[in-house]
Short mmCIF file of C-alpha atoms and ligand atoms in Angstrom, two decimals:
data_model
loop_
_atom_site.label_atom_id
_atom_site.label_comp_id
_atom_site.label_asym_id
_atom_site.label_seq_id
_atom_site.Cartn_x
_atom_site.Cartn_y
_atom_site.Cartn_z
CA UNK A 115 31.48 -41.32 -36.44
CA UNK A 116 29.63 -38.18 -37.56
CA UNK A 117 32.87 -36.18 -37.71
CA UNK A 118 34.40 -38.64 -40.20
CA UNK A 119 31.31 -38.61 -42.38
CA UNK A 120 31.14 -34.82 -42.25
CA UNK A 121 34.78 -34.61 -43.29
CA UNK A 122 34.24 -36.99 -46.21
CA UNK A 123 31.23 -35.04 -47.46
CA UNK A 124 33.01 -31.71 -47.04
CA UNK A 125 35.98 -32.91 -49.09
CA UNK A 126 33.73 -34.24 -51.85
CA UNK A 127 31.77 -31.01 -52.20
CA UNK A 128 34.54 -28.52 -51.49
CA UNK A 129 34.79 -27.24 -55.06
CA UNK A 130 31.07 -27.05 -55.62
CA UNK A 131 29.76 -23.76 -56.93
CA UNK A 132 26.35 -25.02 -58.04
CA UNK A 133 24.52 -24.51 -54.75
CA UNK A 134 25.23 -28.03 -53.51
CA UNK A 135 28.06 -27.11 -51.21
CA UNK A 136 28.67 -28.18 -47.62
CA UNK A 137 26.48 -25.35 -46.31
CA UNK A 138 23.54 -26.85 -48.27
CA UNK A 139 24.20 -30.27 -46.71
CA UNK A 140 24.43 -28.76 -43.25
CA UNK A 141 21.13 -26.89 -43.69
CA UNK A 142 19.38 -30.00 -45.00
CA UNK A 143 20.68 -31.93 -42.02
CA UNK A 144 19.34 -29.28 -39.63
CA UNK A 145 15.96 -29.20 -41.37
CA UNK A 146 15.75 -33.01 -41.48
CA UNK A 147 16.37 -33.25 -37.74
CA UNK A 148 13.84 -30.50 -37.06
CA UNK A 149 11.12 -32.08 -39.21
CA UNK A 150 12.06 -35.58 -38.07
CA UNK A 151 11.54 -34.60 -34.43
CA UNK A 152 8.06 -33.25 -35.08
CA UNK A 153 7.12 -36.26 -37.22
CA UNK A 154 8.58 -38.84 -34.86
CA UNK A 155 11.10 -40.23 -37.35
CA UNK A 156 14.36 -42.09 -36.64
CA UNK A 157 16.70 -39.13 -36.30
CA UNK A 158 19.89 -41.10 -36.84
CA UNK A 159 18.68 -42.26 -40.26
CA UNK A 160 17.44 -38.75 -41.09
CA UNK A 161 20.77 -37.17 -40.20
CA UNK A 162 22.95 -39.72 -41.98
CA UNK A 163 20.84 -39.72 -45.14
CA UNK A 164 20.83 -35.91 -45.16
CA UNK A 165 24.62 -35.84 -44.84
CA UNK A 166 25.26 -38.12 -47.83
CA UNK A 167 22.20 -37.28 -49.94
CA UNK A 168 24.01 -35.28 -52.63
CA UNK A 169 27.05 -37.54 -52.95
CA UNK A 170 25.41 -39.62 -55.69
CA UNK A 171 23.67 -36.78 -57.49
CA UNK A 172 24.17 -37.01 -61.26
CA UNK A 173 24.25 -33.20 -61.40
CA UNK A 174 27.47 -33.29 -59.43
CA UNK A 175 29.08 -36.66 -60.07
CA UNK A 176 29.19 -38.27 -63.49
CA UNK A 177 29.66 -41.83 -62.26
CA UNK A 178 26.74 -42.46 -59.95
CA UNK A 179 27.52 -46.13 -59.44
CA UNK A 180 31.05 -45.56 -58.18
CA UNK A 181 29.81 -42.66 -56.06
CA UNK A 182 27.24 -44.91 -54.39
CA UNK A 183 29.86 -47.59 -53.75
CA UNK A 184 32.04 -45.01 -52.01
CA UNK A 185 29.16 -43.90 -49.80
CA UNK A 186 28.42 -47.51 -48.83
CA UNK A 187 32.09 -48.11 -48.06
CA UNK A 188 32.24 -45.01 -45.90
CA UNK A 189 29.14 -45.91 -43.89
CA UNK A 190 30.37 -49.48 -43.45
CA UNK A 191 33.69 -48.23 -42.16
CA UNK A 192 31.85 -46.05 -39.66
CA UNK A 193 29.99 -49.06 -38.34
CA UNK A 194 26.52 -48.49 -39.78
CA UNK A 195 24.51 -51.72 -39.61
CA UNK A 196 23.22 -53.42 -42.74
CA UNK A 197 19.58 -52.58 -42.07
CA UNK A 198 20.34 -48.91 -41.54
CA UNK A 199 22.63 -48.89 -44.57
CA UNK A 200 19.91 -50.32 -46.82
CA UNK A 201 17.50 -47.71 -45.52
CA UNK A 202 19.91 -44.83 -46.16
CA UNK A 203 20.79 -46.11 -49.64
CA UNK A 204 17.11 -46.47 -50.47
CA UNK A 205 16.46 -42.88 -49.42
CA UNK A 206 19.30 -41.25 -51.32
CA UNK A 207 18.73 -43.24 -54.51
CA UNK A 208 15.04 -42.34 -54.73
CA UNK A 209 14.74 -38.79 -53.42
CA UNK A 210 15.92 -36.69 -56.41
CA UNK A 211 13.38 -34.51 -58.23
CA UNK A 212 14.84 -35.57 -61.57
CA UNK A 213 14.13 -39.25 -60.89
CA UNK A 214 10.41 -38.50 -61.13
CA UNK A 215 8.66 -36.16 -58.72
CA UNK A 216 5.49 -38.25 -58.74
CA UNK A 217 7.22 -41.22 -57.11
CA UNK A 218 6.69 -41.09 -53.37
CA UNK A 219 9.18 -42.05 -50.69
CA UNK A 220 8.60 -45.41 -49.05
CA UNK A 221 9.51 -44.56 -45.43
CA UNK A 222 8.88 -41.68 -43.04
CA UNK A 223 12.62 -40.95 -42.84
CA UNK A 224 12.76 -40.73 -46.64
CA UNK A 225 9.84 -38.31 -46.62
CA UNK A 226 11.56 -36.18 -43.99
CA UNK A 227 14.90 -35.92 -45.79
CA UNK A 228 13.23 -35.22 -49.14
CA UNK A 229 11.18 -32.46 -47.52
CA UNK A 230 14.31 -30.99 -45.94
CA UNK A 231 16.13 -30.94 -49.30
CA UNK A 232 13.13 -29.36 -50.99
CA UNK A 233 12.82 -26.67 -48.34
CA UNK A 234 16.39 -25.62 -49.11
CA UNK A 235 15.32 -25.11 -52.73
CA UNK A 236 12.65 -22.62 -51.59
CA UNK A 237 12.79 -19.23 -49.88
CA UNK A 238 15.65 -16.73 -50.11
CA UNK A 239 18.26 -19.48 -50.08
CA UNK A 240 16.43 -21.36 -52.80
CA UNK A 241 16.52 -18.26 -54.99
CA UNK A 242 20.22 -17.71 -54.35
CA UNK A 243 21.01 -21.37 -55.10
CA UNK A 244 19.03 -21.26 -58.35
CA UNK A 245 21.09 -18.38 -59.69
CA UNK A 246 24.32 -19.99 -58.53
CA UNK A 247 23.40 -23.18 -60.34
CA UNK A 248 22.51 -21.40 -63.58
CA UNK A 249 25.69 -19.36 -63.40
CA UNK A 250 27.78 -22.49 -62.94
CA UNK A 251 26.02 -24.08 -65.93
CA UNK A 252 26.41 -21.00 -68.13
CA UNK A 253 22.69 -20.37 -68.37
CA UNK A 254 21.04 -16.97 -68.63
CA UNK A 255 19.10 -15.72 -65.62
CA UNK A 256 16.16 -15.03 -67.88
CA UNK A 257 15.37 -15.17 -71.60
CA UNK A 258 11.79 -14.60 -72.73
CA UNK A 259 12.61 -16.51 -75.94
CA UNK A 260 13.21 -19.73 -74.01
CA UNK A 261 9.86 -21.04 -72.79
CA UNK A 262 9.62 -22.89 -69.49
CA UNK A 263 9.29 -26.65 -69.96
CA UNK A 264 6.33 -27.51 -67.81
CA UNK A 265 5.34 -30.78 -69.49
CA UNK A 266 6.58 -34.20 -68.30
CA UNK A 267 10.25 -34.69 -69.09
CA UNK A 268 12.65 -37.59 -68.91
CA UNK A 269 15.66 -37.17 -66.66
CA UNK A 270 17.87 -36.49 -69.71
CA UNK A 271 15.50 -33.90 -71.11
CA UNK A 272 15.24 -32.21 -67.74
CA UNK A 273 19.02 -32.02 -67.35
CA UNK A 274 20.10 -31.27 -70.90
CA UNK A 275 17.43 -29.04 -72.37
CA UNK A 276 17.83 -25.28 -72.47
CA UNK A 277 16.68 -23.47 -69.41
CA UNK A 278 17.17 -20.29 -67.40
CA UNK A 279 17.09 -19.39 -63.73
CA UNK A 280 13.59 -17.97 -64.00
CA UNK A 281 12.37 -21.02 -65.93
CA UNK A 282 13.66 -23.23 -63.12
CA UNK A 283 11.02 -21.68 -60.86
CA UNK A 284 8.27 -22.87 -63.22
CA UNK A 285 9.92 -26.19 -64.06
CA UNK A 286 10.58 -27.24 -60.49
CA UNK A 287 10.45 -24.79 -57.60
CA UNK A 288 6.80 -23.70 -57.81
CA UNK A 289 5.78 -27.37 -57.85
CA UNK A 290 7.57 -28.30 -54.65
CA UNK A 291 4.99 -26.96 -52.19
CA UNK A 292 2.42 -29.48 -53.39
CA UNK A 293 4.96 -32.30 -53.37
CA UNK A 294 5.90 -31.98 -49.71
CA UNK A 295 5.38 -35.23 -47.81
CA UNK A 296 5.05 -34.43 -44.12
CA UNK A 297 2.74 -32.04 -42.32
CA UNK A 298 5.67 -30.17 -40.83
CA UNK A 299 7.27 -29.97 -44.28
CA UNK A 300 4.08 -28.55 -45.76
CA UNK A 301 3.86 -26.02 -42.96
CA UNK A 302 7.45 -24.84 -43.45
CA UNK A 303 7.11 -24.72 -47.25
CA UNK A 304 4.16 -22.28 -47.24
CA UNK A 305 6.09 -19.13 -46.36
CA UNK A 306 9.10 -19.97 -48.51
CA UNK A 307 6.82 -20.69 -51.46
CA UNK A 308 5.03 -17.35 -51.13
CA UNK A 309 8.41 -15.62 -50.95
CA UNK A 310 9.69 -17.09 -54.23
CA UNK A 311 6.39 -16.31 -55.97
CA UNK A 312 6.71 -12.67 -54.95
CA UNK A 313 10.33 -12.64 -56.04
CA UNK A 314 9.56 -13.84 -59.58
CA UNK A 315 6.66 -11.43 -59.87
CA UNK A 316 8.94 -8.53 -58.91
CA UNK A 317 11.74 -9.79 -61.17
CA UNK A 318 9.46 -9.90 -64.21
CA UNK A 319 7.97 -6.49 -63.40
CA UNK A 320 11.46 -4.98 -63.26
CA UNK A 321 12.52 -6.81 -66.42
CA UNK A 322 9.66 -5.23 -68.32
CA UNK A 323 10.05 -1.88 -66.57
CA UNK A 324 6.54 -2.14 -65.17
CA UNK A 325 7.57 -1.26 -61.65
CA UNK A 326 8.85 2.16 -62.75
CA UNK A 327 5.90 3.16 -64.90
NI1 NI B 488 20.47 -31.58 -51.93
#
């Protein structure tokens, strides 16, 4: 069953160059299982939700409704029971940062998968993915004339407004540490958060030539 789902996800994301490729999915799956174990979550739900979590992302797929239908069809075909299906659908439709970071997840498994996805947005990999995403979207890595948008934004504003890689740290990534749900997630986020803070500090120092003065 897992092999078929893996294959489906791999095929869907094969052309991705925005940092949401199969390797991201595989890391989120690994993290979700690791956190889920510590937190005592249902690991089957964690793994399945992690595997399909980006298949309905509006960043990647323009028609979210059709995308969700396809995911449901796939899981049905692989024999996932209705109760598990509802749980997985609930997780993947509510976990995105753009759908409102203040909204919490309603189950432990949802909290685990959301934490796993957020951890992959932090640390060295998080930095690399941020620049990949900006590159794919034709954004600059940094532009002092474009201020970071730190106020509340609607989903459309968040997606469509002008931004840069560095602004993304202020608009989303620096906030993630305090949005982690589980104790294990919080623990794992600490080090990765510190790392990205140091990175931006160094980036800005180099940009302004302060490090060579
Ligand atoms: Ni993701």
